[in-house]
Short mmCIF file of C-alpha atoms in Angstrom, two decimals:
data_model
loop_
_atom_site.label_atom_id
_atom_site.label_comp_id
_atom_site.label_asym_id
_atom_site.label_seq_id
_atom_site.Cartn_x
_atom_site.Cartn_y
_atom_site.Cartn_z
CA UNK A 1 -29.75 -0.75 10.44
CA UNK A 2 -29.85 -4.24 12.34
CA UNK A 3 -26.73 -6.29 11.06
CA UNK A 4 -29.33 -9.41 12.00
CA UNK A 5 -31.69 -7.92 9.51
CA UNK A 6 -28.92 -8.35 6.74
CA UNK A 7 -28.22 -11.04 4.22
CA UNK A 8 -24.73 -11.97 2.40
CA UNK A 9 -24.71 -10.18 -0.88
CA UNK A 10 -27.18 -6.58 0.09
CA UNK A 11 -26.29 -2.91 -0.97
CA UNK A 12 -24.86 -2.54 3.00
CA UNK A 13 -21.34 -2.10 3.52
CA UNK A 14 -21.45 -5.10 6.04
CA UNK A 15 -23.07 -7.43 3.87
CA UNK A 16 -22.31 -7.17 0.25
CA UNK A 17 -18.73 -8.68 1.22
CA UNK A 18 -20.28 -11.65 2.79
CA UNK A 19 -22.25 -13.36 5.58
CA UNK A 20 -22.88 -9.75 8.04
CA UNK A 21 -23.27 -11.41 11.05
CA UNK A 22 -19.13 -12.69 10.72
CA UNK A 23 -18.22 -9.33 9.11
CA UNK A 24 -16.21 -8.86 13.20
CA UNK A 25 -14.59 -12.00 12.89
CA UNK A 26 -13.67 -12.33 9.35
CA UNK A 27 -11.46 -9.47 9.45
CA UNK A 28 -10.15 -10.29 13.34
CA UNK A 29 -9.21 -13.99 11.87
CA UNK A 30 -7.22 -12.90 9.25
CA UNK A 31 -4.78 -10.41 11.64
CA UNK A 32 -4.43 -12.97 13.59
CA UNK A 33 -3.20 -15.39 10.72
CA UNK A 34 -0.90 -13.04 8.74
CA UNK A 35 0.37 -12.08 12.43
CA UNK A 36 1.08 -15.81 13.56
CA UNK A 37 2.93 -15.70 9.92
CA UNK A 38 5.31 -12.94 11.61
CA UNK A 39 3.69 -9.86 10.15
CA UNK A 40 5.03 -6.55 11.94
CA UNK A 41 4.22 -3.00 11.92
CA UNK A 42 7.19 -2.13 9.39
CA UNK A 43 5.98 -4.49 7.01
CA UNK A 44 4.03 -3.34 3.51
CA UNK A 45 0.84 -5.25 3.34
CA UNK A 46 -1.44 -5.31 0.38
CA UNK A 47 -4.92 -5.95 1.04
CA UNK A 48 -6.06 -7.27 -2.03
CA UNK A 49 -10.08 -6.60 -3.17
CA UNK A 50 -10.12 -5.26 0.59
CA UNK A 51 -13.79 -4.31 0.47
CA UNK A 52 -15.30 -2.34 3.04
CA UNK A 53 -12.05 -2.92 5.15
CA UNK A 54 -13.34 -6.05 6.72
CA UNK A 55 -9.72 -6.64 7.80
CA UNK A 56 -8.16 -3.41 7.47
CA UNK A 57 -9.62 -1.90 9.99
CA UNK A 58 -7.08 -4.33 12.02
CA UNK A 59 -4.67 -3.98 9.93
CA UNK A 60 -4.80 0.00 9.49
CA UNK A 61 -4.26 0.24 13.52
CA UNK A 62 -1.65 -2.02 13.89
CA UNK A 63 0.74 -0.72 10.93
CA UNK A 64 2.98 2.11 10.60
CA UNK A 65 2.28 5.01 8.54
CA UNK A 66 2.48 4.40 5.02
CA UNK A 67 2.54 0.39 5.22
CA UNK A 68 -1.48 -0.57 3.97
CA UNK A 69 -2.26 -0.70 0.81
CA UNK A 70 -5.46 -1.72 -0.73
CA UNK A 71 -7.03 -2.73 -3.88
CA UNK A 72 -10.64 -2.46 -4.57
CA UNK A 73 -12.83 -1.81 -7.46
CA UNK A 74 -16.13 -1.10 -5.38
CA UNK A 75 -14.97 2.60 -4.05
CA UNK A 76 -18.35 2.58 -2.32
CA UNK A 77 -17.45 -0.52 0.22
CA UNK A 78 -14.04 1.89 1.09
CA UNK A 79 -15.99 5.32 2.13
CA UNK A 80 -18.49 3.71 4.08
CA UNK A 81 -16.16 1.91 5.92
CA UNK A 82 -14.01 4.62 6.59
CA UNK A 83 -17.36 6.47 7.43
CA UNK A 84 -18.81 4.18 9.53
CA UNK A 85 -15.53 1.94 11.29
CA UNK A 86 -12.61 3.82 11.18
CA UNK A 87 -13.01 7.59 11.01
CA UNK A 88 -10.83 9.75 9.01
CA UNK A 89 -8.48 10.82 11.76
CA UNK A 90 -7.08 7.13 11.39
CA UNK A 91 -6.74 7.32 7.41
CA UNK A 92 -4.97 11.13 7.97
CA UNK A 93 -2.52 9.25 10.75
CA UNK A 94 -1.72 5.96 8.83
CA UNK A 95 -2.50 7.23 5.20
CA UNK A 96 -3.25 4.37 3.62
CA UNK A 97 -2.89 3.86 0.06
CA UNK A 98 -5.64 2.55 -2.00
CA UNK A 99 -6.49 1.80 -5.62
CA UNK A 100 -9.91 1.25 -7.52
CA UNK A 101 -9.00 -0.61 -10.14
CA UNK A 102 -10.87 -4.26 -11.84
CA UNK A 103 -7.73 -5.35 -13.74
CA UNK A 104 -6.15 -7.11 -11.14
CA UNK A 105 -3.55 -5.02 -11.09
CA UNK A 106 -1.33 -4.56 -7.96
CA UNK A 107 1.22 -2.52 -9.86
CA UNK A 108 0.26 0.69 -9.63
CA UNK A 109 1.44 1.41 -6.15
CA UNK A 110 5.41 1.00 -7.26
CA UNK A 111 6.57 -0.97 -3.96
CA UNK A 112 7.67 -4.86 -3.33
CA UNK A 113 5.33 -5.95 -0.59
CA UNK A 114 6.03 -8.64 2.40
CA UNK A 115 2.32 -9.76 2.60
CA UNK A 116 -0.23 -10.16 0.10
CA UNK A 117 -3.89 -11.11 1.24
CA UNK A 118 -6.59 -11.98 -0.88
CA UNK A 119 -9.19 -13.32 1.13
CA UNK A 120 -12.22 -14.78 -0.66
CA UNK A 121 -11.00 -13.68 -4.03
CA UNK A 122 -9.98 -16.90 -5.93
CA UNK A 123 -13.30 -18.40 -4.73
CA UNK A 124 -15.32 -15.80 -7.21
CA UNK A 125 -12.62 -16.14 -9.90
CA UNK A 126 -12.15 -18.13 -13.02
CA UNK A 127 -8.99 -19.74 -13.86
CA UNK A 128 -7.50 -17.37 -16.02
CA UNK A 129 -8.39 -14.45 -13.30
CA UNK A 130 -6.54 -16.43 -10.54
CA UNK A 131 -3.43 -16.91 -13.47
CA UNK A 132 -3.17 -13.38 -13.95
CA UNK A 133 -3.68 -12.27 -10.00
CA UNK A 134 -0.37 -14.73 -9.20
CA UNK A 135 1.57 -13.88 -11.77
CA UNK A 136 0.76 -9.87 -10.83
CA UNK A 137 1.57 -10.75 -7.18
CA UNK A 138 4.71 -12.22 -8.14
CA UNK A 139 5.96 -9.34 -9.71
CA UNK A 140 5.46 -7.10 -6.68
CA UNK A 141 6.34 -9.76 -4.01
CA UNK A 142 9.46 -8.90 -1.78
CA UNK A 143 11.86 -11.33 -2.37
CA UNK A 144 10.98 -13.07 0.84
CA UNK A 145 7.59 -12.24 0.73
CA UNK A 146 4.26 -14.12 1.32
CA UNK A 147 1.16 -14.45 -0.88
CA UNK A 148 -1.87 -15.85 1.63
CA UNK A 149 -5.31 -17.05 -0.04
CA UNK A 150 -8.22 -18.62 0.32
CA UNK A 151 -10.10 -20.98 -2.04
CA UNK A 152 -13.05 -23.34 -1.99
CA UNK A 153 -11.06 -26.95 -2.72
CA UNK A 154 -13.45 -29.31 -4.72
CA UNK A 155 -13.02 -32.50 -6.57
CA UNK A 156 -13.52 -30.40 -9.65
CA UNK A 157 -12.93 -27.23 -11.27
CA UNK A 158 -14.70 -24.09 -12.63
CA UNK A 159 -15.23 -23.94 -16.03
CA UNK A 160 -16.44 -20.68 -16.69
CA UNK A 161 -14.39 -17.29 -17.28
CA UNK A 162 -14.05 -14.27 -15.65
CA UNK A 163 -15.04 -12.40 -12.26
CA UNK A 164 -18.54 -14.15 -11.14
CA UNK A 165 -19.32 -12.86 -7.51
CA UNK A 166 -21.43 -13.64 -6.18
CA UNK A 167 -21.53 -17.21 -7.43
CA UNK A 168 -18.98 -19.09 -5.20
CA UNK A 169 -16.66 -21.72 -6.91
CA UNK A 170 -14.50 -24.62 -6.64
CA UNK A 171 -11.02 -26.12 -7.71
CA UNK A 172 -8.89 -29.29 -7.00
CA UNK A 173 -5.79 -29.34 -5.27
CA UNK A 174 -3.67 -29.97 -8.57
CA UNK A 175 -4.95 -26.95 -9.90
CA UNK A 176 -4.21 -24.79 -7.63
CA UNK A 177 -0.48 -26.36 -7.21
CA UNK A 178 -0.24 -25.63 -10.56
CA UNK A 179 -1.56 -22.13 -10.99
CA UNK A 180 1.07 -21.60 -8.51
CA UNK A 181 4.20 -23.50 -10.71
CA UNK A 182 2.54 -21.09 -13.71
CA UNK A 183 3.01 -17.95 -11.68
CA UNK A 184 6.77 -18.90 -10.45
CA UNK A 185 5.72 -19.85 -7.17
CA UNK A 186 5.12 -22.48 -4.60
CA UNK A 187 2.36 -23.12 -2.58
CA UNK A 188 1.22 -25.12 0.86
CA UNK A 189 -2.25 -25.79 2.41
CA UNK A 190 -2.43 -24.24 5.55
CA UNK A 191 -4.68 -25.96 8.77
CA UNK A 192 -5.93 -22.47 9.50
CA UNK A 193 -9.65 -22.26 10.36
CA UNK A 194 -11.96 -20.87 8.04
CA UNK A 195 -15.91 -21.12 7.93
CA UNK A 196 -16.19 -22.02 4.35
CA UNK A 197 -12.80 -22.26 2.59
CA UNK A 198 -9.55 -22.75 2.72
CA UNK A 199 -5.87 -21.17 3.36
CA UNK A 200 -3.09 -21.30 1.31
CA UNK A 201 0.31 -19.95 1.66
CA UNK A 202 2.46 -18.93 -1.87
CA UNK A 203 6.00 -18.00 -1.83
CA UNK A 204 8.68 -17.45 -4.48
CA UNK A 205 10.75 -20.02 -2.56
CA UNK A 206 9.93 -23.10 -0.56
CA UNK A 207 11.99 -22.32 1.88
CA UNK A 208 10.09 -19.82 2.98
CA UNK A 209 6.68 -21.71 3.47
CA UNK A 210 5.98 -22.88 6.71
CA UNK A 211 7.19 -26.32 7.55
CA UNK A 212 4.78 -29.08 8.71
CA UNK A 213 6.10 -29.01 12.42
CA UNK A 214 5.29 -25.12 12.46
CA UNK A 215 1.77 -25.93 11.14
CA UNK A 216 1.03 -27.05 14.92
CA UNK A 217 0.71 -23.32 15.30
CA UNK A 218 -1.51 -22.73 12.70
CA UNK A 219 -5.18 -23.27 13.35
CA UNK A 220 -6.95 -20.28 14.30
CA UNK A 221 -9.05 -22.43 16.85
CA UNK A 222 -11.53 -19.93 18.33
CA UNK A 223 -12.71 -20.82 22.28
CA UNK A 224 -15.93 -20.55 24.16
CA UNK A 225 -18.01 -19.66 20.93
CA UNK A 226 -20.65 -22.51 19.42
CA UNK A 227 -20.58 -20.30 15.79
CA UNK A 228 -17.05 -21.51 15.74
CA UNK A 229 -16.77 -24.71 17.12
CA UNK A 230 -15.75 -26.45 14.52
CA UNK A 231 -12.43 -24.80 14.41
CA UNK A 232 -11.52 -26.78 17.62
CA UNK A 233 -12.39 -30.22 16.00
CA UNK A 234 -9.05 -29.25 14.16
CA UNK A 235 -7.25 -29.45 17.10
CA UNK A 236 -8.65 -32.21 18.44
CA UNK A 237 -8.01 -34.14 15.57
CA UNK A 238 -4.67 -33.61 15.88
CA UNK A 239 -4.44 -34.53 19.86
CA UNK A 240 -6.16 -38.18 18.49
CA UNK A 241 -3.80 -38.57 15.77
CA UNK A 242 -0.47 -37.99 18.10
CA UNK A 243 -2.14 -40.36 20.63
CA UNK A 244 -2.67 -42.94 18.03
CA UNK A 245 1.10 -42.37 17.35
CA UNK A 246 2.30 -42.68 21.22
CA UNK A 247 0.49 -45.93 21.38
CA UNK A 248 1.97 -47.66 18.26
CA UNK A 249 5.48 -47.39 19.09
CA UNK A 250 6.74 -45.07 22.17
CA UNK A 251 8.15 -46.94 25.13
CA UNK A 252 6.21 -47.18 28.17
CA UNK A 253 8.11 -44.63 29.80
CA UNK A 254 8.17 -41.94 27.29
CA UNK A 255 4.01 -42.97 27.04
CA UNK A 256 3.85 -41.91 30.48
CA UNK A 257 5.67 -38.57 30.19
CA UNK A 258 3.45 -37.44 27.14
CA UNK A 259 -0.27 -38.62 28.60
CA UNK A 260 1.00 -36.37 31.90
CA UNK A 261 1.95 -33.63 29.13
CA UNK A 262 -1.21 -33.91 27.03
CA UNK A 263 -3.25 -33.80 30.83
CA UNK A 264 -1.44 -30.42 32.29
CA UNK A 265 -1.72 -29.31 28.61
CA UNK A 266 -5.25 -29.33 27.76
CA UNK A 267 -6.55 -29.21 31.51
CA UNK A 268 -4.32 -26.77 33.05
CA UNK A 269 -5.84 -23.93 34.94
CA UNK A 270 -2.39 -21.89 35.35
#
């Protein structure tokens, strides 16, 4: 079947997740994140409602034996993908451990992971579904551990109960703050690119959250793609801002120094 012929939400393993045409860079966007966050092949990653292994497939390759483990209640979205993306010589080298359960339950597994991901969860979930998820994820979060999700941030937020995908939903940035303070955790908005929502980063201390100076490297700007273009708007809203900032108060000297850094910077052909 023609991904092109697919729409967000069909019985395919490529689409039900999501838009099928981004199902390639979905998953590649969030290795690159949890990478950039200083993921490494020893670490135990839970891939939380990983679906048809959108991202695992990435994540699978990259990780020593033993170190995946995924949650999904949709067993269906797991075969195909190992049928149809990564063969089951890779799930016999890395065995990967999965679960199939709707509880929201991460327990089950018995290990204290260094990454959780939960990618387009909380944006299907109600309140009291996101509570319960944190909480859970604290209790099997390494001590220095991260917890990275997306949401859709809105100037309100959803009313209703329960697990309601497809329907997509919405909450303020208070709320989510304070899901976080409910769970034992803290939280930070993260700059890094995503089509239709956005990244957060939870931790069980704040000192392990990325600091705004280390933000810089967090935007997941993608190059030479008009799909994606306006992940580099990010960045170049940030370039305006810091020239706004040289001109206000930096000496004439130093001004010189950073326009000549900004120029082999940005234009550089090395």
């Amino acid at each position: 079947m023609n991904v092109a012929d697919l729409s967000p939400g069909d019985h395919h393993y490529m689409a039900y997740i999501g838009p099928p045409e981004q199902y390639d860079f979905m998953g590649a966007t969030q290795f690159r994140l949890l990478c950039t966050l200083g993921l490494r092949a020893y670490h135990k990653l839970l891939d939380f409602g990983c679906g048809s292994l959108r991202a695992g497939r990435f994540f699978l390759t990259y990780l020593n034996e033993g170190c995946y483990y995924g949650v999904e209640p949709n067993k269906w979205l797991i075969e195909d993908a190992i049928k149809n993306q990564i063969g089951q010589d890779i799930v016999r080298i890395k065995k990967p451990s999965f679960n199939y359960n709707d509880k929201f339950s991460v327990d089950d597994f018995g290990t204290k992971f260094d990454f959780i991901v939960a990618q387009s969860i909380f944006s299907h979930s109600s309140i009291d579904v996101i509570s319960k998820s944190l909480k859970n994820f604290n209790s099997s979060l390494a001590t220095d551990g991260l917890i990275i999700a997306t949401f859709v941030v809105g100037n309100s937020d959803f009313e209703g109960d329960g697990w309601v995908y497809p329907e997509c939903v919405n909450y303020h940035p208070s709320t989510i703050k304070r899901l976080a303070t409910d769970a034992d955790l803290v939280v930070t908005r993260i700059p890094w690119y995503h089509p239709r929502q956005s990244w957060y980063v939870f931790s069980k201390s704040r000192e392990r959250l990325p600091t705004h100076s280390l933000r810089t490297y967090l935007r997941g700007a993608v190059l030479f793609d008009p799909e994606f273009k306006q992940s580099c708007k990010i960045v170049d809203k940030i370039k305006g801002d810091l020239i706004k900032y040289v001109k206000k108060g930096v000496p004439p000297n130093i001004k010189i120094k950073l326009k000549q850094w900004f120029k082999r910077g940005y234009n550089s052909s090395d």
